[in-house]
Each structure stands twice: as C-alpha cells, then as structure tokens.
GROMACS .gro file of C-alpha atoms in nm:
model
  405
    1UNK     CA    1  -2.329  -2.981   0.360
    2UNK     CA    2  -2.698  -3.012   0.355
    3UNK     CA    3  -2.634  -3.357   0.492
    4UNK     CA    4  -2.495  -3.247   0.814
    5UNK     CA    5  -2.716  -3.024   0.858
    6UNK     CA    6  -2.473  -2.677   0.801
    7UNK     CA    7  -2.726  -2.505   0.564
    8UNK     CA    8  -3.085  -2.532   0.433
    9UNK     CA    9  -3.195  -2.682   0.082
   10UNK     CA   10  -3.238  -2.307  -0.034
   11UNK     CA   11  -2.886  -2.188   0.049
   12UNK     CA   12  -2.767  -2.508  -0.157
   13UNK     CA   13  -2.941  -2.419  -0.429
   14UNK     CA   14  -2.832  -2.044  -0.385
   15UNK     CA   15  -2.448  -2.185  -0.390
   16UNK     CA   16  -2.556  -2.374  -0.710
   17UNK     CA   17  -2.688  -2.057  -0.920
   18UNK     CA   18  -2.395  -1.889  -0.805
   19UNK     CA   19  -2.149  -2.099  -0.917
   20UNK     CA   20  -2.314  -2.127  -1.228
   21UNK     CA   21  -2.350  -1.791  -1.285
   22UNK     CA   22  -1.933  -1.743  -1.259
   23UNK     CA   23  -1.883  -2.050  -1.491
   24UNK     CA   24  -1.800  -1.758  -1.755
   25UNK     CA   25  -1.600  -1.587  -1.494
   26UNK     CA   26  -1.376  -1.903  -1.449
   27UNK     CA   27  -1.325  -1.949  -1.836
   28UNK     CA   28  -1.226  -1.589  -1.882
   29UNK     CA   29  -0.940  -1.572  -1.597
   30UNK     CA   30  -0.807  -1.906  -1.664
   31UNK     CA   31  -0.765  -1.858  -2.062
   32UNK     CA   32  -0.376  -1.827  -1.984
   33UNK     CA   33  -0.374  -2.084  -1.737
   34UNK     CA   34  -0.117  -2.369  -1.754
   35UNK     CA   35  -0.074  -2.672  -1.593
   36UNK     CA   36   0.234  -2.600  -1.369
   37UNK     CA   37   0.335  -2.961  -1.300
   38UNK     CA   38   0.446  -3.018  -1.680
   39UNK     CA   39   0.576  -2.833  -1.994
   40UNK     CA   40   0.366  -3.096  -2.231
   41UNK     CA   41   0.146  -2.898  -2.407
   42UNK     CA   42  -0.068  -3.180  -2.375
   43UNK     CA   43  -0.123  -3.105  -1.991
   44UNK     CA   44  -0.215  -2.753  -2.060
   45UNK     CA   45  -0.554  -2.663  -1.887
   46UNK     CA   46  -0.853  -2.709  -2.169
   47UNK     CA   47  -1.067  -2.431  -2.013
   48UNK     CA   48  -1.328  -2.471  -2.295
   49UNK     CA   49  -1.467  -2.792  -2.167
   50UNK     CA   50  -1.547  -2.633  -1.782
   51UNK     CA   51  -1.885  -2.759  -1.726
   52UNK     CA   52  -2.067  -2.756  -1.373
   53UNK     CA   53  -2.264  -3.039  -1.277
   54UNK     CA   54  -2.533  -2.994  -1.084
   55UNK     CA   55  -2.565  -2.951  -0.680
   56UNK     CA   56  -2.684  -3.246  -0.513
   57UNK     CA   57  -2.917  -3.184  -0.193
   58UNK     CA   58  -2.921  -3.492   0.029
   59UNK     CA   59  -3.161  -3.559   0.262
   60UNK     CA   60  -3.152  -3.392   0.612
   61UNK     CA   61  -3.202  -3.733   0.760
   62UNK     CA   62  -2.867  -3.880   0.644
   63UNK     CA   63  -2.600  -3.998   0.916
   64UNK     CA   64  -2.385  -3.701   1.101
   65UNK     CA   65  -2.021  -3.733   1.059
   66UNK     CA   66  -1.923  -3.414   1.245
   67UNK     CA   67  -2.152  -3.221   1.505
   68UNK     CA   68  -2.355  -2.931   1.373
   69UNK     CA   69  -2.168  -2.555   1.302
   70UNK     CA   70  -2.440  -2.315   1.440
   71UNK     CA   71  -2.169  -2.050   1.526
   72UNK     CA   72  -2.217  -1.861   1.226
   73UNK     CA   73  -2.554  -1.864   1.011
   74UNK     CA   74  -2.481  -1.901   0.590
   75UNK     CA   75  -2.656  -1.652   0.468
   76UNK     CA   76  -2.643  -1.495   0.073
   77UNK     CA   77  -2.407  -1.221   0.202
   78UNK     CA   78  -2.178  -1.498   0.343
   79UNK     CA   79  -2.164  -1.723   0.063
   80UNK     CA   80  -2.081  -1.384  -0.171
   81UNK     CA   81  -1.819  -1.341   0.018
   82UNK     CA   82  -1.699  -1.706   0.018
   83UNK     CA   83  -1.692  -1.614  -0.392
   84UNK     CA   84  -1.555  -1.359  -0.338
   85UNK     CA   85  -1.259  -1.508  -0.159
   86UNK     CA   86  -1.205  -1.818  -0.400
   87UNK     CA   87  -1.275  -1.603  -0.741
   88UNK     CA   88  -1.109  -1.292  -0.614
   89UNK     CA   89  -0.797  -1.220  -0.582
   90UNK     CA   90  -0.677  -1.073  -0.240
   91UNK     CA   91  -0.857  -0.715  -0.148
   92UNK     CA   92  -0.594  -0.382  -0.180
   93UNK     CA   93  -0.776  -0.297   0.159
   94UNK     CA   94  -0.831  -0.521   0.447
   95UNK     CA   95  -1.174  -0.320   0.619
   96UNK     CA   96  -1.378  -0.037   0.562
   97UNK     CA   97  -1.139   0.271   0.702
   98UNK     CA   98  -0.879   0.168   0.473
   99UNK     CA   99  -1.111   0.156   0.170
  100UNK     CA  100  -1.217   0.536   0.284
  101UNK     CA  101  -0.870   0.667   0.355
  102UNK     CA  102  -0.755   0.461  -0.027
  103UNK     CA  103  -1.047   0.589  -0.174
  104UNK     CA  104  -1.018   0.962  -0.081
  105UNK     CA  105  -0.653   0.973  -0.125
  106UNK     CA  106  -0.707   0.883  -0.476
  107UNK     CA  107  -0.880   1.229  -0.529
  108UNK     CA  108  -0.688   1.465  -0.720
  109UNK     CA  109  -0.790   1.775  -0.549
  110UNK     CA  110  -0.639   1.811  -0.177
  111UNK     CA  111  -0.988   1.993  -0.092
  112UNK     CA  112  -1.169   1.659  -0.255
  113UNK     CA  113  -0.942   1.455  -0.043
  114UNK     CA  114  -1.080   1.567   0.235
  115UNK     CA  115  -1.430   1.676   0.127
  116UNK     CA  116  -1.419   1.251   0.005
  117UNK     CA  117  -1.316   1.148   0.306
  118UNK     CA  118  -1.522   1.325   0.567
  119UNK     CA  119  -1.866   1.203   0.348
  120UNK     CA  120  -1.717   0.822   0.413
  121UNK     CA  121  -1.659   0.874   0.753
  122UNK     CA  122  -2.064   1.038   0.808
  123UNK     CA  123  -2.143   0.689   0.619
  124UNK     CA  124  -1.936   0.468   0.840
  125UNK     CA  125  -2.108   0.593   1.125
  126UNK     CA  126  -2.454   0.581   1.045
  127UNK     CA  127  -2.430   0.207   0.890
  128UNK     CA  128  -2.273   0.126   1.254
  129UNK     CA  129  -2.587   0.276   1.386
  130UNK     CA  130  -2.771   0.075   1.166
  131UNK     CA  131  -2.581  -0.218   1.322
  132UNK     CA  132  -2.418  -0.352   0.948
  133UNK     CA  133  -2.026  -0.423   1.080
  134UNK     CA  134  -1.913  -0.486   0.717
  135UNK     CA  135  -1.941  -0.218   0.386
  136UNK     CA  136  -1.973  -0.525   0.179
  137UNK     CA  137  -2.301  -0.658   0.357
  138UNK     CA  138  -2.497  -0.342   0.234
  139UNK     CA  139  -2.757  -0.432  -0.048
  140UNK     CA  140  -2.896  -0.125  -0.243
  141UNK     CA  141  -3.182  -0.038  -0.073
  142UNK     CA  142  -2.973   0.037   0.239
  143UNK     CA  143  -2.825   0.285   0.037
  144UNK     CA  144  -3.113   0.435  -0.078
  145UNK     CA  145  -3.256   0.426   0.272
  146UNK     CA  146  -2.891   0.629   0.355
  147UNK     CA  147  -3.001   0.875   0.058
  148UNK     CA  148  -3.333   0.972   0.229
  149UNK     CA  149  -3.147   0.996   0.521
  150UNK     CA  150  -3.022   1.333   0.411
  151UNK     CA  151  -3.351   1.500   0.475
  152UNK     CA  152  -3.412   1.857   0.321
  153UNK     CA  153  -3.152   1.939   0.151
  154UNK     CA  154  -3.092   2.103  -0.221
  155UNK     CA  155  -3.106   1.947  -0.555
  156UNK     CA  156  -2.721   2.002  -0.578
  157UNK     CA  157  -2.633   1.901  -0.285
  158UNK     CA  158  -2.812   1.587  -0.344
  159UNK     CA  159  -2.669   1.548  -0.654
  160UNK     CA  160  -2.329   1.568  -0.568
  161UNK     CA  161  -2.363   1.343  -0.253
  162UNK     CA  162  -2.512   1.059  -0.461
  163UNK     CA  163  -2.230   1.115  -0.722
  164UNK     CA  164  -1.941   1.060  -0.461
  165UNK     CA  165  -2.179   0.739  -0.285
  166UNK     CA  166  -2.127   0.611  -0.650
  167UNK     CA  167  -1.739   0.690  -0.675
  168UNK     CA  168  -1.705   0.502  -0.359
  169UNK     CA  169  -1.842   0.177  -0.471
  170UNK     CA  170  -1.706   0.214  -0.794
  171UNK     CA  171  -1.362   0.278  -0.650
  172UNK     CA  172  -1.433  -0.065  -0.398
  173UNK     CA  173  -1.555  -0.292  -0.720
  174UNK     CA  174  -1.277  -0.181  -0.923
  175UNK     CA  175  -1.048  -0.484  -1.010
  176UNK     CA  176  -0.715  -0.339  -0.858
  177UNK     CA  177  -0.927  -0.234  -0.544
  178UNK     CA  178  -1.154  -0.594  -0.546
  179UNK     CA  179  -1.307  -0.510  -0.189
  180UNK     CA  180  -1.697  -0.524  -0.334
  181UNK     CA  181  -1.805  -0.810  -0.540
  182UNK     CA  182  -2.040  -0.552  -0.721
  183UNK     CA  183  -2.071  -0.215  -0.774
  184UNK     CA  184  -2.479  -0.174  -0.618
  185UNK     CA  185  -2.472   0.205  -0.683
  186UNK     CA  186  -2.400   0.224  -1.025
  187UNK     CA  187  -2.810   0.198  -1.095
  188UNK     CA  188  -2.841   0.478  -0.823
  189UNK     CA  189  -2.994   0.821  -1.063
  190UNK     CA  190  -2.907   1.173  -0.984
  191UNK     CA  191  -2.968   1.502  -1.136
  192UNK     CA  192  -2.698   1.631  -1.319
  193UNK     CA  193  -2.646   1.995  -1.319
  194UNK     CA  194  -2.281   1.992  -1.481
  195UNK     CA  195  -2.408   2.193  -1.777
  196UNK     CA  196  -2.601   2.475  -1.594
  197UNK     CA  197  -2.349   2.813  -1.655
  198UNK     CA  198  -2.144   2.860  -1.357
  199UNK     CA  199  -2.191   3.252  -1.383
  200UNK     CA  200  -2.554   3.240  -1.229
  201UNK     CA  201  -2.329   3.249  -0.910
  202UNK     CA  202  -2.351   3.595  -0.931
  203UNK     CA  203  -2.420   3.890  -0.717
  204UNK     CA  204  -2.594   4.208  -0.829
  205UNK     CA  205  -2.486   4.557  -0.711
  206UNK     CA  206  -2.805   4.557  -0.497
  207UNK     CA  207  -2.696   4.274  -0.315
  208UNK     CA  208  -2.359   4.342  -0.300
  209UNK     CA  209  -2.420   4.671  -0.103
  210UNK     CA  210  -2.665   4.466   0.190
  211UNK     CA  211  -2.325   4.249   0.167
  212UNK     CA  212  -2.075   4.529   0.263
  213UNK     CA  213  -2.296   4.693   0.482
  214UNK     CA  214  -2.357   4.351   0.686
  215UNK     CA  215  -1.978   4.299   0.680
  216UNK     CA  216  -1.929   4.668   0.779
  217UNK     CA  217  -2.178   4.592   1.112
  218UNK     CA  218  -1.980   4.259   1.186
  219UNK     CA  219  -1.646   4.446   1.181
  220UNK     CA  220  -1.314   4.317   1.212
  221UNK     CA  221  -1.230   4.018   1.034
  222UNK     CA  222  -1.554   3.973   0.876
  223UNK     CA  223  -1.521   4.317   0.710
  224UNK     CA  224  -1.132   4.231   0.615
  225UNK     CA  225  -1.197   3.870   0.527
  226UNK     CA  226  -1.534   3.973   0.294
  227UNK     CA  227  -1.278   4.263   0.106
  228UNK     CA  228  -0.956   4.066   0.112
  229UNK     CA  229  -1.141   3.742  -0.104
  230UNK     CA  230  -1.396   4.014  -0.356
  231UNK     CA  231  -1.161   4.255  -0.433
  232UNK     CA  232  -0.849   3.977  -0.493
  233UNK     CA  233  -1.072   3.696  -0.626
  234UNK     CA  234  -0.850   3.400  -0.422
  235UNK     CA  235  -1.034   3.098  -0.329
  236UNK     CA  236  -1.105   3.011   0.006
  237UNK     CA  237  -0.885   2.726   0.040
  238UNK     CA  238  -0.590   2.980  -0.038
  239UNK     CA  239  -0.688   3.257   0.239
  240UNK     CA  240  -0.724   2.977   0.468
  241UNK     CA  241  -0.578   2.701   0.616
  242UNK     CA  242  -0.664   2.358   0.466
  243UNK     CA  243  -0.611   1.985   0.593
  244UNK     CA  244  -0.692   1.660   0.440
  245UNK     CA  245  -0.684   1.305   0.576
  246UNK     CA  246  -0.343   1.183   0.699
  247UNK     CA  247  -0.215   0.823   0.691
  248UNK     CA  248  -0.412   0.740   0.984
  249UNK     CA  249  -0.763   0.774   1.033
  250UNK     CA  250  -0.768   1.098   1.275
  251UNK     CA  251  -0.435   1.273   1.240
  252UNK     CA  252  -0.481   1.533   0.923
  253UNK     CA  253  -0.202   1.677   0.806
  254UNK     CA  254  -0.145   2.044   0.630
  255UNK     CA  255  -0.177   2.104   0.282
  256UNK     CA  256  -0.240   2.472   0.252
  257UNK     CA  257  -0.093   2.644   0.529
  258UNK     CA  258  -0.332   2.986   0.511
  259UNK     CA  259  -0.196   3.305   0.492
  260UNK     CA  260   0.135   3.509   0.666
  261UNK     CA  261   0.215   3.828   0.668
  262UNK     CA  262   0.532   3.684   0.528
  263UNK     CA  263   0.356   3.679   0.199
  264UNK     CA  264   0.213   4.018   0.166
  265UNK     CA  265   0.508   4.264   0.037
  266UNK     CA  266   0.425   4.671  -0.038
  267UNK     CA  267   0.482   4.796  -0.348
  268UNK     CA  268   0.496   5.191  -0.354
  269UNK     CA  269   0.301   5.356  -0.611
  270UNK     CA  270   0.307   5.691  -0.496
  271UNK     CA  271   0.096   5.991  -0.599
  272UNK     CA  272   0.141   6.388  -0.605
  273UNK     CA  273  -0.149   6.386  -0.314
  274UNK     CA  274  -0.013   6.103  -0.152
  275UNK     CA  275   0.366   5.993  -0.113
  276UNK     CA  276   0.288   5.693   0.072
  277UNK     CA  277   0.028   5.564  -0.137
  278UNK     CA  278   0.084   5.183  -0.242
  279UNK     CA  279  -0.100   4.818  -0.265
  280UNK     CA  280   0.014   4.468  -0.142
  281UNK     CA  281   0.132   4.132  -0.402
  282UNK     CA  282   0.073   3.819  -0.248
  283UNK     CA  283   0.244   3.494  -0.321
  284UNK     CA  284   0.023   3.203  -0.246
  285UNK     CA  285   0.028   2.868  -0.317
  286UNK     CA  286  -0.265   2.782  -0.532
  287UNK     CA  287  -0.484   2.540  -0.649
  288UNK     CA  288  -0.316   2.243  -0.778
  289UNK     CA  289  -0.010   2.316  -0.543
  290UNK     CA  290   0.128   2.604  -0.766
  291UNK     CA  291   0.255   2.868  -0.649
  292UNK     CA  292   0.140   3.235  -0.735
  293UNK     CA  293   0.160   3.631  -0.716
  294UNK     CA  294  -0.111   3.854  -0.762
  295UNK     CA  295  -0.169   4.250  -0.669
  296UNK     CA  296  -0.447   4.409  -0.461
  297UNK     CA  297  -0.617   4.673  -0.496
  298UNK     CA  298  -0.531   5.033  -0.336
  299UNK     CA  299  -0.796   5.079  -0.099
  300UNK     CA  300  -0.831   4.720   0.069
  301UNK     CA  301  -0.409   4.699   0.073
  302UNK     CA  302  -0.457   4.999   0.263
  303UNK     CA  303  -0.703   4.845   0.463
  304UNK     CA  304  -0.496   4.528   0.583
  305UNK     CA  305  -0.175   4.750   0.611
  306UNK     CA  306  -0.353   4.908   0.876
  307UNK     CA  307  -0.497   4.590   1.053
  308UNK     CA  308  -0.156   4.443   1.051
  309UNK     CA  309   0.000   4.696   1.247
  310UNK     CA  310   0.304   4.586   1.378
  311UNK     CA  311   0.258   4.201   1.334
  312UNK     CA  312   0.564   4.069   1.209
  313UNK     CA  313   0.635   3.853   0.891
  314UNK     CA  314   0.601   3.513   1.125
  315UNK     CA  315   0.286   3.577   1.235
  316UNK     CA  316  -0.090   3.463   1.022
  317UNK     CA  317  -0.286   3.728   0.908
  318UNK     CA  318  -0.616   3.569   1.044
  319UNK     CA  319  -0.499   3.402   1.366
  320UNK     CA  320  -0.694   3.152   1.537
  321UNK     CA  321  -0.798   3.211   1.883
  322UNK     CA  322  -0.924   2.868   1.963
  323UNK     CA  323  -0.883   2.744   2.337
  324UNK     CA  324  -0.745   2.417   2.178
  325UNK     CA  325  -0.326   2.429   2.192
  326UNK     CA  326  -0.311   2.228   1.866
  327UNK     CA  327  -0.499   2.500   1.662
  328UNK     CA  328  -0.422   2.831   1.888
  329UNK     CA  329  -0.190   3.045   1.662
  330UNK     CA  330  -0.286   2.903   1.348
  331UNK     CA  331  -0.457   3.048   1.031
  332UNK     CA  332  -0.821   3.038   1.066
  333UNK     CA  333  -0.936   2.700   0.842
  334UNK     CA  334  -1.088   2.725   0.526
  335UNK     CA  335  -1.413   2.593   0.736
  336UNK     CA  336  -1.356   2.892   0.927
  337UNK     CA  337  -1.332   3.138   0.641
  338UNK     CA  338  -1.696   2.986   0.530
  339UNK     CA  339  -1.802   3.025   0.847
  340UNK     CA  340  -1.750   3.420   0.852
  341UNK     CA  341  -1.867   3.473   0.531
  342UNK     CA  342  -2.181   3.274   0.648
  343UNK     CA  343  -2.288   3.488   0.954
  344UNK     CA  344  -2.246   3.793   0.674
  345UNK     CA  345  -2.548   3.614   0.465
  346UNK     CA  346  -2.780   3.575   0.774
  347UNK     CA  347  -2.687   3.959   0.853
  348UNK     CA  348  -2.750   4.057   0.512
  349UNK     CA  349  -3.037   3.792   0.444
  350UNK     CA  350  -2.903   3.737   0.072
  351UNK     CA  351  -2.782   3.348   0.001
  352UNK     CA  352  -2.435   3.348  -0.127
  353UNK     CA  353  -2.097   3.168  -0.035
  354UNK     CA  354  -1.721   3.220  -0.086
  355UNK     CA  355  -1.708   3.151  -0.448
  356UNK     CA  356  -1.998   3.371  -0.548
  357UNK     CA  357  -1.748   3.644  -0.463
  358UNK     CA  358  -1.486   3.493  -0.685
  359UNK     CA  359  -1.762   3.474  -0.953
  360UNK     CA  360  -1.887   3.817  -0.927
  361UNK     CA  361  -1.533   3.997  -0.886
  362UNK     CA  362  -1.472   3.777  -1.260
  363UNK     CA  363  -1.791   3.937  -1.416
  364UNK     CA  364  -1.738   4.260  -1.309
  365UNK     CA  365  -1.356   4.295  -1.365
  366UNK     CA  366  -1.352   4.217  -1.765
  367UNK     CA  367  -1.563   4.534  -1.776
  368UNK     CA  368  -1.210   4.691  -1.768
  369UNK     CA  369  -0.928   4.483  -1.778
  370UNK     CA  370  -0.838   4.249  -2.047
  371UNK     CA  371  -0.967   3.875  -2.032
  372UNK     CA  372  -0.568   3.739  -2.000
  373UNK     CA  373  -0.506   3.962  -1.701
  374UNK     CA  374  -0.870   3.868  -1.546
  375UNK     CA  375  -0.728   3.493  -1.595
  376UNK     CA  376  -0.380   3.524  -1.467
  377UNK     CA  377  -0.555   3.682  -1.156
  378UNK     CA  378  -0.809   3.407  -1.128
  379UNK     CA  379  -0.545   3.172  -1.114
  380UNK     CA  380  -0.705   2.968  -1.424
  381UNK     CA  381  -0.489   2.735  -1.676
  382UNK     CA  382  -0.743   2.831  -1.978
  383UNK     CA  383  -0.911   3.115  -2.049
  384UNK     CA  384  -1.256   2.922  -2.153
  385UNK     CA  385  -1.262   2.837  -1.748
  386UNK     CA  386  -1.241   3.255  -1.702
  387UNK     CA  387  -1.523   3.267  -1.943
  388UNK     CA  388  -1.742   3.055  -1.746
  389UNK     CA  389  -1.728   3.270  -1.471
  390UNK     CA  390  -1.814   3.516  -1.641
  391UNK     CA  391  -2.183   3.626  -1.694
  392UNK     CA  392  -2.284   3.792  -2.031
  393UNK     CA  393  -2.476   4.155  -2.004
  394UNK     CA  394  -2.828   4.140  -2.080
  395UNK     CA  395  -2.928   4.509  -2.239
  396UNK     CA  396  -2.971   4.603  -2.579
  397UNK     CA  397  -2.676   4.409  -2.737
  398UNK     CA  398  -2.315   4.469  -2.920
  399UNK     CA  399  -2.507   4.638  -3.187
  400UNK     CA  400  -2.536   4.959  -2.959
  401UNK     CA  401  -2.166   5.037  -3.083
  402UNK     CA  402  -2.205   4.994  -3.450
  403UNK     CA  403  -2.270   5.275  -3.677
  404UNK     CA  404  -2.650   5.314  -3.805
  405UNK     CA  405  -2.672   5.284  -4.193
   0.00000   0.00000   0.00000
C-alpha cells in the first residue's frame, strides 16, 4: 500500500503495531475455531502457532499498478475502525442516535430513560458543532474539553454528568453493544458523593415558613402544588406527567400520565363541629410502575376539594394551558411541576427542590407516626431507604428519657 502511494511509511507502521497488539486478541476468539472444510482433527486450526511477521514498507518510488486513492485520507481513527470491522463482530447499532436511544432505553428507571437520553442528545449536538460526524472518532481529550464545557455548575451536578458520559461509553464498548473499540472514559475521575446522608436535604421550620408564605403570594397552583407534594410526600414524577424517549428519535411517549381527578376519592370522617369534614386517598401509579393509595391530610384535602369545584373525574387536576394542541389539556409535566416549585425558591430566596419536600415531610412525620406507616406512605420497598430520609435530632440525646440514678 505504501507502494502505490495510498498511505505514508508512518501509517504502515501504525497498521503494524496494531496488528500486533491484537495478536492476543486473535488467539483468544479463535480457541474454538475449526477448520470447516474437514472433520480431521488434523485440519483443526492450531491457534498457538499465530505469529505476525513483520510489515514491509516499500519504497515510494516503486511502479504504480492502480492510480492513487486520495478520496479519503487513512488516518489512526480510520484504520481503528478498519479493526474494528475485521476483529469485531457486527455493531448492535448502526450510528450514533441508535446507540443513544439503545443506551437510554436500557435504564431501569423511566425518569433515567429520559434524563439518559436528553444528556446524549445535548452531546450529539455539540460534537456536530465541533464538526466530529462519528461518536467513535472522539479521543479523550474531546471529552474532557466537553466536560469543561459545562461551565459553573455544582460539584454534584458534575459528578453525576461525568458518571452517565462514562455509562455511555461503557454501554458502546460493551461486547454485545461493540460500537466503540474502547471504552476512553473509563480513566475519566469524578467526585463521588454516594455516601453523603441523603437527609441533609432538609428544610428547617424557618425556612419552611419563607416557603409557604412565597407560595401563599404566588397563589393558585403554586400554593396547591407546594401543599399537595409536602403534606402527601409523592414524588414529582407522580403529581406530574412524565415522558421518556419513544422508538424514534423525537416522538416521546407517556409513561406517567399525571394526575385526574379520577383518582382522588373523599372519605368522610366527620366530626361533632363539622358533619362534612373529610380528606382525599389517591391511587397513583408509582415509582417502578406500581400502583398505590395513600391519604391526605384534612386541611390540604380540603383545600383541593375546593379548587376542584365542579371539574369532573375526566378532567387533570393541574391542566396545561399551553398554546400547543399536542400538550393543551394535559397534566402539567413533571418539568413543569419543577418549574413552579422553582419560581417559589427565587420568591422565598431559600435553595430547595421537589424532593427536599419529600425529605423534610419524612423527618418530620416519624415524630408521630410509626416508621412502617411513614414507609408505606413514602412509597419505599425497605424501611432502611425511609431511614435515610430521615435526619436524626441533634439536642441533648435519648438519655433525656431515662430515669436519673
């Protein structure tokens, strides 16, 4: 090849080391080879005695039998994927949308689905803007150079963006997958923060009353929607609606529908004051597509009975008023859940989000009911995932209680 002048002495010497350097590779996928042209055990492949001779570059000046290939230059990334081809077997994905839509489908999670998917899609387009047309062309430092592109943003959030980059290629370098020759993110380092308590996501009184008050000011459904998710401890996935990616790159499809008035049913629990006194269940489908019923409290069931009105069973409890016909009608989005309880923490100027309300309704609610109940609420499969919600009073101690001897 050097001969007729398709590539350079240092590309030959490039294909050399490489084939070299997947000798070992040959010898451990063709231990079970046989020859297929006879039984004879005497014809069956020796794969011990593979040896690789050396490259031969001839000189540039040696006659042309064929005319020159400039259409495409050889360069490392090219004769990878060459290797890739021969050594390989043939890719579970074809390009770089169906290795994001394979890859996020694989999540378990229908809100990591699409959480998975949406990251691959910001990364798509800013390695087109970088003008690389192929995943599989990107060396490291392009990654890294991706990383920084992130700008100011928190150590967790870093953290757990680097963690799905590396899930990515090591979904794509994984041997039923075979799409990258190497997994180049494996070396990337993050800061792990998977054994920090989860109950420092809490609120104190303080800042739950700048909370309510902000709400209060906001009105409608940011006062409802701030009540309905403290006081019942859901998730925002399950007051809102959620999608993840469909089969096709563009066209989501529903996998939480959000919540109807269907699913809210009175139960009376009258008083001698008050006759019509009472509090809403709700039957939800939950995290891990279960279905299940929980009770509210008095005072906000009283609350969204009187929001509802006459709204019939058919009808979402947090419509969506968007001018787009696909959405108008619709729950509000999980997205736009966040997005409520967002404007509430500029109002109030205290940093929180959804599940710091789940968090702080856990911490505050085993002060009175029993840890089971507090779990079965929750919607938890283990009570030691209750406890971590959970965050431990720091005063004088259990020995308070105990009798002085």
């Amino acid at each position: 090849m050097q001969a007729l002048g398709i590539i350079n002495e240092e590309c030959g010497q490039y294909i050399h080391a490489c084939i070299v350097e997947y000798k070992s590779f040959l010898k451990r996928r063709f231990q079970e080879a046989r020859c297929l042209s006879s039984r004879n055990p005497k014809d069956q492949m020796d794969v011990t005695n593979i040896e690789v001779s050396s490259v031969e570059i001839l000189s540039p000046n040696q006659g042309q039998v064929v005319a020159q290939n400039t259409s495409q230059a050889v360069t490392p990334e090219l004769v990878e994927e060459v290797i890739r081809q021969y050594y390989y077997r043939t890719p579970a994905v074809s390009n770089d949308e169906e290795l994001i839509l394979a890859w996020a489908g694989s999540q378990n999670r229908e809100q990591t689905k699409r959480k998975y998917y949406r990251f691959g899609q910001k990364l798509l387009l800013w390695v087109r803007n970088k003008g690389i047309p192929d995943l599989r062309l990107i060396q490291q430092p392009k990654l890294l150079e991706f990383i920084a592109s992130w700008g100011e943003v928190s150590p967790y959030t870093k953290s757990n963006r680097v963690l799905i980059l590396r899930s990515l290629w090591s979904y794509g370098s994984a041997e039923n997958i075979g799409y990258f020759l190497r997994n180049i993110a494996s070396s990337i380092n993050y800061d792990n923060f998977s054994n920090l308590p989860k109950a420092q996501r809490y609120l104190e009184d303080w800042e739950m009353e700048k909370l309510s008050k902000a709400a209060k000011q906001l009105g409608g459904k940011y006062w409802l929607v701030f009540n309905l998710i403290f006081y019942s401890g859901m998730r925002v996935g399950e007051v809102g609606r959620v999608t993840v990616p469909g089969d096709e790159p563009g066209q989501p499809k529903e996998d939480y529908p959000g919540l109807y008035w269907r699913d809210f049913k009175w139960q009376f629990d009258p008083t001698l004051d008050d006759r019509q006194r009472g509090y809403y269940t709700i039957k939800f489908r939950g995290k891990g597509g279960k279905y299940r019923e929980i009770g509210l409290d008095h005072e906000t069931s009283s609350l969204l009975k009187k929001y509802r009105g006459m709204a019939s069973d058919k009808m979402p409890v947090f419509p969506n008023m968007s001018p787009d016909p696909k959405k108008r009608g619709l729950p509000l989005s999980d997205r736009a859940i966040k997005r409520l309880i967002q404007d509430i923490s500029l109002v109030a100027k205290v940093k929180f989000s959804c599940h710091w309300l789940r968090h702080s309704h856990a911490s505050r609610a085993v002060d009175s009911k029993p840890l089971f109940e507090v779990q079965d609420q929750l919607g938890h499969n283990k009570s030691d995932t209750t406890k971590g919600y959970v965050r431990s009073k720091k005063d004088a101690g259990t020995g308070t209680v105990l009798p002085r001897f």
